[in-house]
Short mmCIF file of C-alpha atoms and ligand atoms in Angstrom, two decimals:
data_model
loop_
_atom_site.label_atom_id
_atom_site.label_comp_id
_atom_site.label_asym_id
_atom_site.label_seq_id
_atom_site.Cartn_x
_atom_site.Cartn_y
_atom_site.Cartn_z
CA MET A 1 150.35 208.15 174.43
CA ALA A 2 149.97 204.72 176.04
CA VAL A 3 147.05 202.45 175.21
CA ASN A 4 145.78 200.83 178.37
CA ASP A 5 143.61 197.85 177.45
CA PRO A 6 145.58 194.79 176.25
CA LEU A 7 146.45 195.16 172.61
CA ASN A 8 145.06 192.64 170.15
CA ILE A 9 147.67 191.87 167.52
CA LEU A 10 147.59 189.64 164.45
CA PHE A 11 150.97 188.35 163.35
CA LEU A 12 151.09 187.16 159.72
CA SER A 13 154.09 185.33 158.33
CA SER A 14 154.75 182.85 155.53
CA GLU A 15 156.74 180.69 157.95
CA VAL A 16 156.43 180.06 161.66
CA ALA A 17 158.51 177.54 163.65
CA PRO A 18 157.85 174.71 164.40
CA TYR A 19 155.07 174.52 161.79
CA ALA A 20 157.03 175.53 158.68
CA LYS A 21 160.61 176.75 158.42
CA THR A 22 163.24 177.56 155.82
CA GLY A 23 165.19 180.14 157.86
CA GLY A 24 165.29 182.72 160.62
CA LEU A 25 161.92 184.28 159.77
CA ALA A 26 160.33 181.10 161.12
CA ASP A 27 162.35 181.33 164.33
CA VAL A 28 161.24 184.93 164.85
CA ALA A 29 157.57 184.31 164.04
CA GLY A 30 157.66 181.22 166.26
CA SER A 31 159.17 182.98 169.29
CA LEU A 32 158.26 186.67 169.32
CA PRO A 33 154.48 186.07 169.74
CA GLY A 34 155.10 184.07 172.93
CA ALA A 35 157.40 186.82 174.27
CA LEU A 36 154.71 189.43 173.49
CA LYS A 37 152.09 187.33 175.22
CA ARG A 38 154.25 187.28 178.34
CA LEU A 39 154.09 191.10 178.26
CA GLY A 40 150.30 190.92 178.44
CA ILE A 41 149.38 191.35 174.77
CA HIS A 42 146.74 189.26 172.99
CA VAL A 43 148.50 187.92 169.95
CA SER A 44 147.34 185.54 167.24
CA VAL A 45 149.44 184.13 164.42
CA GLY A 46 148.47 183.26 160.84
CA LEU A 47 150.28 181.21 158.19
CA PRO A 48 149.32 178.99 155.24
CA LEU A 49 148.41 175.39 155.93
CA TYR A 50 151.38 173.80 154.15
CA ARG A 51 151.95 170.08 153.77
CA SER A 52 154.64 170.25 156.48
CA VAL A 53 151.98 171.47 158.92
CA LYS A 54 149.57 168.71 157.88
CA GLU A 55 152.23 166.06 158.33
CA GLY A 56 153.54 167.49 161.61
CA PRO A 57 152.46 166.46 165.10
CA PHE A 58 150.09 169.41 165.52
CA GLN A 59 146.55 169.28 166.82
CA ARG A 60 144.29 171.45 164.72
CA GLN A 61 140.62 171.90 164.02
CA LEU A 62 138.50 173.42 161.31
CA VAL A 63 137.14 176.80 162.41
CA PHE A 64 135.89 178.31 159.14
CA LYS A 65 134.73 176.50 156.04
CA GLY A 66 134.25 178.05 152.62
CA LEU A 67 135.84 181.47 153.02
CA GLN A 68 135.27 183.26 149.66
CA VAL A 69 138.46 184.96 148.51
CA PRO A 70 138.49 187.16 145.38
CA LEU A 71 141.62 186.66 143.30
CA GLY A 72 142.14 188.21 139.86
CA GLY A 73 138.55 188.10 138.67
CA GLN A 74 137.79 184.73 140.26
CA THR A 75 136.54 183.83 143.69
CA LEU A 76 138.42 180.97 145.35
CA ALA A 77 137.21 179.10 148.39
CA GLY A 78 139.43 178.38 151.36
CA ASN A 79 139.17 177.04 154.88
CA VAL A 80 140.74 178.10 158.13
CA GLN A 81 141.99 175.69 160.76
CA ALA A 82 143.18 176.62 164.22
CA ALA A 83 145.98 175.29 166.40
CA GLU A 84 147.70 176.60 169.50
CA THR A 85 151.39 177.00 170.34
CA GLU A 86 152.84 175.48 173.50
CA GLU A 87 152.58 178.95 175.04
CA GLY A 88 148.87 179.18 174.25
CA VAL A 89 149.11 181.54 171.26
CA PRO A 90 146.26 180.88 168.77
CA VAL A 91 147.52 179.92 165.30
CA TYR A 92 145.28 180.25 162.24
CA LEU A 93 146.15 178.05 159.28
CA PHE A 94 144.86 179.17 155.90
CA GLU A 95 144.00 176.18 153.81
CA ARG A 96 143.77 175.75 150.10
CA GLU A 97 145.21 172.46 148.92
CA ASP A 98 146.17 173.39 145.36
CA PHE A 99 148.26 176.30 146.70
CA PHE A 100 149.80 174.97 149.86
CA ASP A 101 149.75 171.17 149.90
CA ARG A 102 153.12 170.96 148.17
CA PRO A 103 156.52 169.49 149.11
CA ASN A 104 158.16 172.88 149.78
CA LEU A 105 157.20 176.36 150.92
CA TYR A 106 158.33 178.49 147.98
CA ARG A 107 160.16 176.54 145.33
CA THR A 108 161.54 173.32 143.92
CA ALA A 109 165.14 172.69 142.80
CA GLU A 110 164.11 174.08 139.38
CA GLY A 111 163.05 177.44 140.76
CA ASP A 112 160.23 179.38 142.42
CA TYR A 113 156.68 178.05 142.13
CA TYR A 114 155.12 179.76 139.10
CA ASP A 115 152.11 180.92 141.09
CA ASN A 116 153.76 182.38 144.21
CA LEU A 117 151.92 185.67 143.67
CA GLU A 118 148.55 183.89 143.58
CA ARG A 119 149.48 181.80 146.64
CA PHE A 120 150.50 184.68 148.87
CA ALA A 121 147.90 187.12 147.56
CA PHE A 122 145.35 184.47 148.52
CA PHE A 123 146.86 184.07 151.99
CA SER A 124 146.93 187.84 152.58
CA ARG A 125 143.41 188.49 151.39
CA ALA A 126 142.05 185.43 153.23
CA ALA A 127 143.56 186.64 156.52
CA LEU A 128 141.75 189.99 156.31
CA LEU A 129 138.46 188.45 155.19
CA PHE A 130 138.62 185.83 157.94
CA ALA A 131 139.15 188.53 160.58
CA ARG A 132 136.17 190.48 159.30
CA ALA A 133 133.91 187.44 158.86
CA THR A 134 134.54 186.30 162.43
CA GLY A 135 134.44 189.78 163.95
CA MET A 136 138.01 189.52 165.25
CA ARG A 137 139.02 193.16 165.47
CA PHE A 138 142.77 193.63 165.63
CA ASP A 139 144.42 196.82 166.85
CA LEU A 140 147.41 196.12 164.67
CA ILE A 141 148.44 193.63 162.01
CA HIS A 142 152.15 192.86 162.05
CA CYS A 143 153.24 191.70 158.59
CA HIS A 144 156.55 190.04 157.71
CA ASP A 145 158.43 190.13 154.40
CA TRP A 146 157.06 190.35 150.86
CA GLN A 147 154.63 187.46 151.21
CA THR A 148 152.44 189.68 153.41
CA GLY A 149 153.24 193.03 151.77
CA LEU A 150 149.81 193.25 150.16
CA ILE A 151 148.07 193.51 153.52
CA PRO A 152 149.04 197.13 154.34
CA ALA A 153 148.30 197.99 150.68
CA HIS A 154 144.81 196.43 150.86
CA LEU A 155 144.00 198.17 154.12
CA SER A 156 145.06 201.53 152.64
CA THR A 157 143.11 201.10 149.40
CA LEU A 158 140.43 198.41 149.09
CA PHE A 159 139.41 198.48 152.75
CA ARG A 160 140.18 202.14 153.35
CA ASN A 161 136.55 203.02 154.01
CA ASP A 162 135.60 199.78 155.67
CA PRO A 163 134.60 200.68 159.25
CA PHE A 164 135.65 197.22 160.44
CA PHE A 165 139.31 198.04 159.78
CA SER A 166 139.20 201.77 160.55
CA SER A 167 141.17 201.37 163.77
CA THR A 168 143.58 198.68 162.56
CA ALA A 169 147.18 199.88 162.33
CA THR A 170 149.86 198.06 160.33
CA LEU A 171 153.52 197.32 160.91
CA PHE A 172 155.71 195.77 158.21
CA THR A 173 158.97 194.02 159.15
CA ILE A 174 161.72 193.56 156.57
CA HIS A 175 163.69 190.43 157.35
CA ASN A 176 165.62 190.51 154.11
CA ILE A 177 165.57 193.20 151.45
CA GLY A 178 167.02 190.75 148.95
CA TYR A 179 163.65 189.03 148.54
CA GLN A 180 161.46 191.66 146.93
CA GLY A 181 158.42 189.74 145.70
CA LEU A 182 158.72 190.93 142.09
CA PHE A 183 156.00 190.11 139.57
CA PRO A 184 155.05 191.40 136.09
CA ARG A 185 152.86 194.50 136.01
CA GLU A 186 150.11 192.59 134.16
CA LYS A 187 149.52 190.76 137.45
CA LEU A 188 148.16 193.86 139.21
CA PRO A 189 144.59 192.46 139.14
CA VAL A 190 145.80 189.33 140.97
CA CYS A 191 147.11 191.65 143.69
CA GLY A 192 143.59 193.03 143.97
CA LEU A 193 144.99 196.56 143.85
CA PRO A 194 143.47 199.52 142.01
CA PRO A 195 145.45 200.74 138.95
CA GLU A 196 146.42 204.01 140.68
CA THR A 197 148.70 202.05 143.05
CA TYR A 198 150.97 201.28 140.09
CA HIS A 199 153.30 204.28 140.32
CA PRO A 200 156.75 204.94 141.82
CA GLU A 201 155.29 206.02 145.18
CA GLY A 202 153.13 202.88 145.17
CA VAL A 203 153.89 199.28 144.21
CA GLU A 204 155.74 199.99 140.96
CA TYR A 205 159.39 198.94 140.96
CA TRP A 206 161.41 199.31 137.76
CA GLY A 207 158.49 198.37 135.54
CA ALA A 208 157.34 195.50 137.76
CA ILE A 209 155.27 195.08 140.92
CA SER A 210 157.11 194.61 144.22
CA LEU A 211 155.18 193.21 147.15
CA LEU A 212 158.03 194.16 149.47
CA LYS A 213 157.66 197.73 148.33
CA ALA A 214 153.89 197.52 148.84
CA GLY A 215 154.51 196.62 152.48
CA ILE A 216 157.06 199.39 152.97
CA VAL A 217 155.01 202.11 151.31
CA TYR A 218 151.58 201.41 152.78
CA ALA A 219 152.35 200.26 156.34
CA ASP A 220 152.06 202.80 159.16
CA ALA A 221 155.63 201.95 160.17
CA VAL A 222 158.43 199.67 159.05
CA THR A 223 160.94 197.78 161.14
CA THR A 224 163.92 195.71 160.26
CA VAL A 225 165.76 193.23 162.39
CA SER A 226 168.83 195.15 163.59
CA PRO A 227 169.78 198.81 164.06
CA THR A 228 172.78 198.54 161.72
CA TYR A 229 170.72 196.96 158.93
CA SER A 230 168.11 199.71 159.28
CA ARG A 231 170.87 202.20 158.40
CA GLU A 232 172.50 200.01 155.75
CA ILE A 233 169.31 199.57 153.72
CA GLN A 234 169.07 203.33 153.29
CA THR A 235 172.31 203.20 151.25
CA SER A 236 172.75 202.17 147.63
CA GLU A 237 175.22 199.44 148.66
CA TYR A 238 172.67 197.52 150.73
CA GLY A 239 169.27 198.94 149.73
CA LEU A 240 169.04 196.94 146.50
CA GLY A 241 167.01 199.70 144.87
CA MET A 242 164.72 200.28 147.87
CA GLU A 243 167.03 202.85 149.53
CA GLY A 244 165.08 205.84 148.14
CA ILE A 245 161.69 204.85 149.53
CA LEU A 246 163.29 203.78 152.80
CA LYS A 247 165.01 207.13 153.17
CA ASN A 248 161.66 208.83 152.54
CA LYS A 249 160.19 206.74 155.28
CA SER A 250 163.15 206.96 157.66
CA ALA A 251 161.15 208.67 160.44
CA ALA A 252 158.92 205.57 160.56
CA LEU A 253 161.75 203.04 160.08
CA HIS A 254 163.11 201.30 163.19
CA GLY A 255 165.80 198.67 163.72
CA ILE A 256 164.96 196.18 166.48
CA LEU A 257 167.46 193.37 167.04
CA ASN A 258 165.95 189.89 167.05
CA GLY A 259 166.26 187.71 170.11
CA ALA A 260 167.27 184.10 170.61
CA ASP A 261 164.73 181.63 171.93
CA TYR A 262 166.52 179.89 174.77
CA SER A 263 163.67 177.43 175.24
CA VAL A 264 164.84 175.96 171.90
CA TRP A 265 168.53 176.92 171.87
CA ASP A 266 170.15 176.23 175.23
CA PRO A 267 172.81 173.53 175.66
CA ALA A 268 171.64 172.94 179.25
CA THR A 269 168.25 171.66 178.08
CA ASP A 270 168.64 170.88 174.34
CA PRO A 271 167.04 167.44 173.80
CA HIS A 272 169.06 166.87 170.60
CA LEU A 273 172.39 166.69 172.44
CA LEU A 274 174.13 163.55 173.63
CA CYS A 275 175.22 165.44 176.72
CA ASN A 276 173.78 168.68 178.09
CA TYR A 277 176.18 171.28 179.47
CA ASP A 278 176.32 174.76 180.96
CA PRO A 279 179.08 177.13 182.10
CA ASP A 280 179.63 175.03 185.24
CA HIS A 281 179.97 171.80 183.24
CA LEU A 282 181.95 173.01 180.24
CA SER A 283 183.96 169.82 179.80
CA GLU A 284 180.77 168.05 178.68
CA LYS A 285 180.88 170.09 175.49
CA ALA A 286 183.78 167.84 174.44
CA VAL A 287 181.49 164.78 174.66
CA ASN A 288 179.31 166.41 172.02
CA LYS A 289 182.39 167.27 169.96
CA ALA A 290 183.61 163.66 169.99
CA ALA A 291 180.13 162.45 169.02
CA LEU A 292 179.93 164.95 166.15
CA LEU A 293 183.37 163.88 164.84
CA ARG A 294 182.18 160.25 164.86
CA GLU A 295 178.84 161.10 163.26
CA THR A 296 180.40 163.13 160.45
CA GLY A 297 183.37 160.81 159.84
CA LEU A 298 186.05 163.30 160.87
CA GLU A 299 189.39 162.15 162.34
CA PRO A 300 189.14 161.46 166.09
CA ALA A 301 192.44 163.35 166.55
CA LEU A 302 190.55 166.56 165.75
CA LEU A 303 189.17 166.38 169.29
CA GLU A 304 192.34 168.23 170.34
CA ARG A 305 192.26 170.65 167.44
CA PRO A 306 189.86 173.49 166.63
CA VAL A 307 186.79 172.40 164.64
CA LEU A 308 184.82 175.01 162.73
CA GLY A 309 181.13 174.79 161.87
CA LEU A 310 178.60 176.45 159.59
CA THR A 311 174.86 175.91 159.23
CA SER A 312 173.25 178.07 156.61
CA ARG A 313 171.18 178.54 153.52
CA LEU A 314 173.77 178.21 150.74
CA SER A 315 173.36 181.52 148.95
CA HIS A 316 175.33 184.53 147.78
CA GLN A 317 174.05 186.47 150.84
CA LYS A 318 175.55 183.97 153.27
CA GLY A 319 179.12 184.43 152.05
CA CYS A 320 179.49 181.15 150.14
CA ASP A 321 181.87 182.95 147.77
CA LEU A 322 184.24 183.47 150.71
CA LEU A 323 183.64 180.04 152.19
CA LEU A 324 184.52 177.84 149.21
CA PRO A 325 188.02 179.32 148.66
CA VAL A 326 189.10 178.83 152.32
CA LEU A 327 188.17 175.16 152.71
CA ASP A 328 191.40 173.55 151.46
CA GLU A 329 193.57 175.98 153.40
CA VAL A 330 191.64 175.32 156.62
CA ALA A 331 192.12 171.57 156.14
CA ARG A 332 195.86 172.14 155.51
CA MET A 333 196.02 174.00 158.84
CA GLY A 334 194.94 170.74 160.51
CA VAL A 335 191.62 172.32 161.47
CA GLY A 336 188.34 170.39 161.12
CA MET A 337 185.14 171.74 159.63
CA VAL A 338 181.52 170.57 159.65
CA ILE A 339 179.09 172.18 157.21
CA LEU A 340 175.31 171.76 157.03
CA GLY A 341 173.29 173.60 154.41
CA GLU A 342 171.22 173.57 151.28
CA GLY A 343 170.61 176.07 148.55
CA GLU A 344 172.13 177.06 145.24
CA GLU A 345 173.31 174.09 143.22
CA GLY A 346 176.74 175.52 142.36
CA TYR A 347 177.60 176.03 146.03
CA GLU A 348 176.31 172.56 146.96
CA ARG A 349 178.51 171.03 144.27
CA GLY A 350 181.56 173.09 145.30
CA LEU A 351 181.17 171.99 148.90
CA ARG A 352 180.75 168.31 148.03
CA GLU A 353 183.89 168.42 145.89
CA ALA A 354 185.87 170.12 148.68
CA ALA A 355 184.73 167.40 151.12
CA GLU A 356 185.95 164.71 148.69
CA ARG A 357 189.34 166.43 148.49
CA ASN A 358 189.64 166.64 152.29
CA PRO A 359 188.36 163.37 153.76
CA GLY A 360 188.48 163.17 157.53
CA LYS A 361 188.92 166.95 157.80
CA LEU A 362 185.86 168.42 156.13
CA SER A 363 182.33 167.06 156.41
CA VAL A 364 179.52 168.45 154.25
CA THR A 365 175.86 167.54 154.73
CA ILE A 366 173.51 168.91 152.11
CA GLY A 367 169.95 169.16 153.38
CA PHE A 368 167.79 170.75 156.05
CA ASP A 369 168.18 168.97 159.38
CA GLU A 370 167.03 170.72 162.56
CA ALA A 371 168.45 168.07 164.93
CA LEU A 372 171.87 168.06 163.25
CA ALA A 373 171.91 171.88 163.40
CA HIS A 374 171.70 171.58 167.21
CA ARG A 375 174.33 168.81 167.48
CA LEU A 376 176.64 170.82 165.21
CA MET A 377 176.25 173.96 167.31
CA ALA A 378 177.23 172.02 170.44
CA GLY A 379 179.97 169.96 168.80
CA VAL A 380 182.15 172.56 167.09
CA ASP A 381 184.45 175.14 168.67
CA VAL A 382 184.02 178.01 166.24
CA PHE A 383 180.93 179.01 164.23
CA LEU A 384 181.33 180.84 160.91
CA VAL A 385 178.96 183.51 159.57
CA PRO A 386 180.85 185.22 156.70
CA SER A 387 177.77 186.93 155.23
CA LEU A 388 177.85 189.50 152.45
CA TYR A 389 174.93 191.10 154.25
CA GLU A 390 172.96 189.91 157.28
CA PRO A 391 169.79 191.66 158.41
CA CYS A 392 170.11 190.11 161.87
CA GLY A 393 171.39 186.55 161.85
CA LEU A 394 170.40 184.22 164.63
CA THR A 395 173.02 181.50 164.50
CA GLN A 396 175.77 183.74 165.94
CA MET A 397 173.53 184.34 169.00
CA TYR A 398 172.85 180.61 169.34
CA ALA A 399 176.60 179.96 169.00
CA LEU A 400 177.39 182.29 171.93
CA LYS A 401 174.97 180.38 174.15
CA TYR A 402 176.60 177.06 173.17
CA GLY A 403 180.11 178.29 174.06
CA THR A 404 180.93 178.13 170.35
CA VAL A 405 182.91 181.21 169.41
CA PRO A 406 181.58 183.09 166.36
CA VAL A 407 183.69 184.37 163.46
CA VAL A 408 181.52 186.85 161.58
CA ARG A 409 181.66 189.57 158.98
CA ALA A 410 180.93 193.03 160.44
CA THR A 411 177.56 193.72 158.83
CA GLY A 412 173.92 194.12 159.94
CA GLY A 413 172.96 192.22 163.06
CA LEU A 414 176.37 190.51 163.16
CA GLU A 415 177.89 193.94 163.76
CA ASP A 416 175.33 194.62 166.51
CA SER A 417 175.70 191.33 168.40
CA ILE A 418 179.39 190.45 168.12
CA GLU A 419 182.26 192.44 169.57
CA ASP A 420 185.71 191.69 168.18
CA PHE A 421 188.09 189.96 170.58
CA ASN A 422 191.02 192.14 171.62
CA SER A 423 194.01 190.03 172.66
CA GLU A 424 195.44 192.78 174.87
CA THR A 425 192.36 193.87 176.80
CA LYS A 426 190.70 190.43 176.45
CA THR A 427 187.42 192.17 175.60
CA GLY A 428 185.02 190.92 172.94
CA ASN A 429 182.91 187.81 172.38
CA GLY A 430 184.00 186.66 168.91
CA PHE A 431 186.07 187.52 165.85
CA LYS A 432 184.97 190.05 163.26
CA PHE A 433 186.33 190.97 159.85
CA GLY A 434 185.32 193.90 157.67
CA PRO A 435 186.23 193.65 153.98
CA TYR A 436 184.28 191.06 152.01
CA GLU A 437 187.51 189.31 151.03
CA VAL A 438 188.84 185.77 151.33
CA LYS A 439 192.07 187.10 152.86
CA ALA A 440 190.20 188.94 155.63
CA PHE A 441 187.99 185.92 156.37
CA LEU A 442 190.97 183.60 156.58
CA ALA A 443 192.82 186.05 158.85
CA ALA A 444 189.85 186.06 161.25
CA ILE A 445 189.77 182.24 161.24
CA ARG A 446 193.52 182.19 161.99
CA ARG A 447 193.08 184.64 164.87
CA ALA A 448 190.39 182.38 166.34
CA THR A 449 192.38 179.18 165.93
CA ASP A 450 195.46 180.86 167.46
CA VAL A 451 193.51 181.90 170.56
CA TYR A 452 192.14 178.34 170.77
CA THR A 453 195.65 177.12 171.54
CA ASP A 454 195.56 179.15 174.78
CA PRO A 455 193.00 177.16 176.83
CA THR A 456 192.52 179.74 179.59
CA THR A 457 191.80 182.61 177.24
CA TRP A 458 189.60 180.41 175.09
CA GLU A 459 187.57 179.20 178.05
CA ASN A 460 187.02 182.78 179.17
CA LEU A 461 185.82 183.65 175.70
CA MET A 462 183.41 180.71 175.76
CA ARG A 463 182.07 181.70 179.16
CA LYS A 464 181.59 185.29 178.14
CA GLY A 465 179.47 184.20 175.17
CA MET A 466 177.44 181.79 177.27
CA SER A 467 176.59 184.50 179.80
CA ALA A 468 175.34 186.99 177.18
CA ASP A 469 171.59 187.58 177.21
CA PHE A 470 169.96 187.93 173.81
CA SER A 471 166.58 186.65 175.00
CA TRP A 472 163.44 187.95 173.31
CA LYS A 473 162.18 189.98 176.26
CA ARG A 474 164.08 193.17 175.45
CA SER A 475 163.12 193.10 171.77
CA ALA A 476 159.49 192.27 172.61
CA GLU A 477 159.37 195.36 174.87
CA LYS A 478 160.56 197.50 171.96
CA TYR A 479 157.87 196.05 169.69
CA LEU A 480 155.28 196.68 172.39
CA ASP A 481 156.26 200.37 172.64
CA LEU A 482 156.03 200.70 168.90
CA TYR A 483 152.67 198.89 168.70
CA GLN A 484 151.31 201.21 171.40
CA SER A 485 152.39 204.37 169.62
CA LEU A 486 151.01 203.17 166.26
CA VAL A 487 147.69 202.13 167.78
CA ALA A 488 147.40 205.42 169.68
CA ALA A 489 148.13 207.39 166.50
CA ARG A 490 145.51 205.38 164.59
CA ARG A 491 142.90 205.99 167.31
CA ARG A 492 143.58 209.74 167.24
CA PHE A 493 143.17 209.71 163.47
P1 ADP B 501 168.37 183.28 157.49
O1 ADP B 501 167.02 183.52 158.02
O2 ADP B 501 168.88 184.39 156.61
O3 ADP B 501 168.51 181.96 156.81
P2 ADP B 501 169.21 183.24 160.31
O4 ADP B 501 170.57 183.18 160.91
O5 ADP B 501 168.33 184.32 160.78
O6 ADP B 501 169.41 183.28 158.73
O7 ADP B 501 168.41 181.91 160.61
C1 ADP B 501 168.74 180.68 160.08
C2 ADP B 501 167.96 179.60 160.82
O8 ADP B 501 167.79 178.49 159.94
C3 ADP B 501 168.69 179.08 162.04
O9 ADP B 501 167.74 178.58 162.97
C4 ADP B 501 169.52 177.94 161.45
O10 ADP B 501 169.90 176.99 162.41
C5 ADP B 501 168.53 177.37 160.46
N1 ADP B 501 169.11 176.65 159.32
C6 ADP B 501 169.68 177.18 158.21
N2 ADP B 501 170.06 176.21 157.36
C7 ADP B 501 169.73 175.04 157.95
C8 ADP B 501 169.87 173.65 157.58
N3 ADP B 501 170.41 173.29 156.42
N4 ADP B 501 169.39 172.72 158.44
C9 ADP B 501 168.83 173.08 159.62
N5 ADP B 501 168.68 174.36 160.03
C10 ADP B 501 169.11 175.31 159.21
C1 GLC B 502 166.23 186.85 157.37
C2 GLC B 502 167.66 187.34 157.48
C3 GLC B 502 168.32 187.01 158.80
C4 GLC B 502 167.39 187.25 159.96
C5 GLC B 502 166.08 186.50 159.74
C6 GLC B 502 165.08 186.70 160.86
O1 GLC B 502 166.09 185.63 156.80
O2 GLC B 502 168.46 186.88 156.38
O3 GLC B 502 169.49 187.81 158.95
O4 GLC B 502 167.99 186.82 161.17
O5 GLC B 502 165.47 186.95 158.57
O6 GLC B 502 164.77 188.06 161.05
#
């Protein structure tokens, strides 16, 4: 059943580009609302008012002072500020200095902030109370990852009989099942949940509370960010203990591939590049390559050789255990490599040491640098995504657009967006390997660097990638269909 009047959607996420970003969740929450707006939906976005937002170049104004938010037996006050994206999407920023005015979003080098439960329980509860206090009635609240998992749970329990929310549906999107929002059971009061929610069909997870599970169990429907990942997480290999509840919910579980935001990631318009290029001006890509070699201190002779690149969180998920063992061999092959990332200390150290062993061939930058991520994408020939698992992955889609050929492991969204190159039929847009093994990864790199030596075939491969369309429109249409069916079901209820 279609719903005719424009839907009113609230999008809640712990990170939203360009306000606050540690990974792809921010890219999605920064781009999908604009794509939905273009389809005629009213969409508003909410996130915490972090220090990065305060220090950023964003115009904002106070719209609600002294919101009273119950949290574990106390009532904490918060404010709400409002901003607007370039596309005119309203953004609500939930302010409480002691929770959010900190150097990072979730953690320091020593580990997670000790009060992450309090911080995100506050954000979740504040968002609902703000909507009610201001009379903003949403047809659907779209929640993302564990940080917002309490929202569907609150609407199904605490606010179950509140007429204000009686026609508000919920959708919960899993961007990564590896982050489960686990907290000790004694913290149930901080979650604001009644004791009867603490059971295996509720928020209980192996003797603890999981906010990810709360989102999955209590939302009207669940999505994840690629069709393959939606199947993988129903297996014990990828479900990380959540496979049972996901299988139970499989009729309401959908895989919708993310899109790429070409207003941010397009070499023809990218303001971070020394020289813009498009399929009709491919040779200009080499200007960016030469500049990247200079910037990262790699040998100028590598201009004629394949140069590989990787930009990633440095974690087990991202395939760092495959990456570290191939670095010396790649350098021995006379192939360059530029790496940008930050994350687990052991991987950072391993990469730095490999760069010291291979001066002029391997450059490693530890840190988070948006501008360098763009210059790297334009400046290398091959982009590596050797993930152990990958719910969607965005960088392989950006790579295609930049004429940078991806080498990926066949999992999750990498499986759904990259087709393996076949040297006989010349079909495919990248190189894929299956087994999570160093040997298989290296073989895929060798296949790519071999094809690189045949300029005509390589150029065709680049062009094919550049012409692919992973823009948000198609995904936004799928979300719209799903929103409509959930809202219609809620209205019938
Ligand atoms: P994930 O969300 O799992 O980290 P995605 O591929 O979905 O993976 O998104 C990663 C996003 O974060 C991309 O926009 C990528 O360019 C960016 N990114 C990752 N690490 C860095 C870094 N060190 N510096 C700048 N951007 C980074
Ligand atoms: C997660 C996943 C990544 C996905 C991103 C956006 O961080 O690890 O694969 O692209 O979310 O959905």
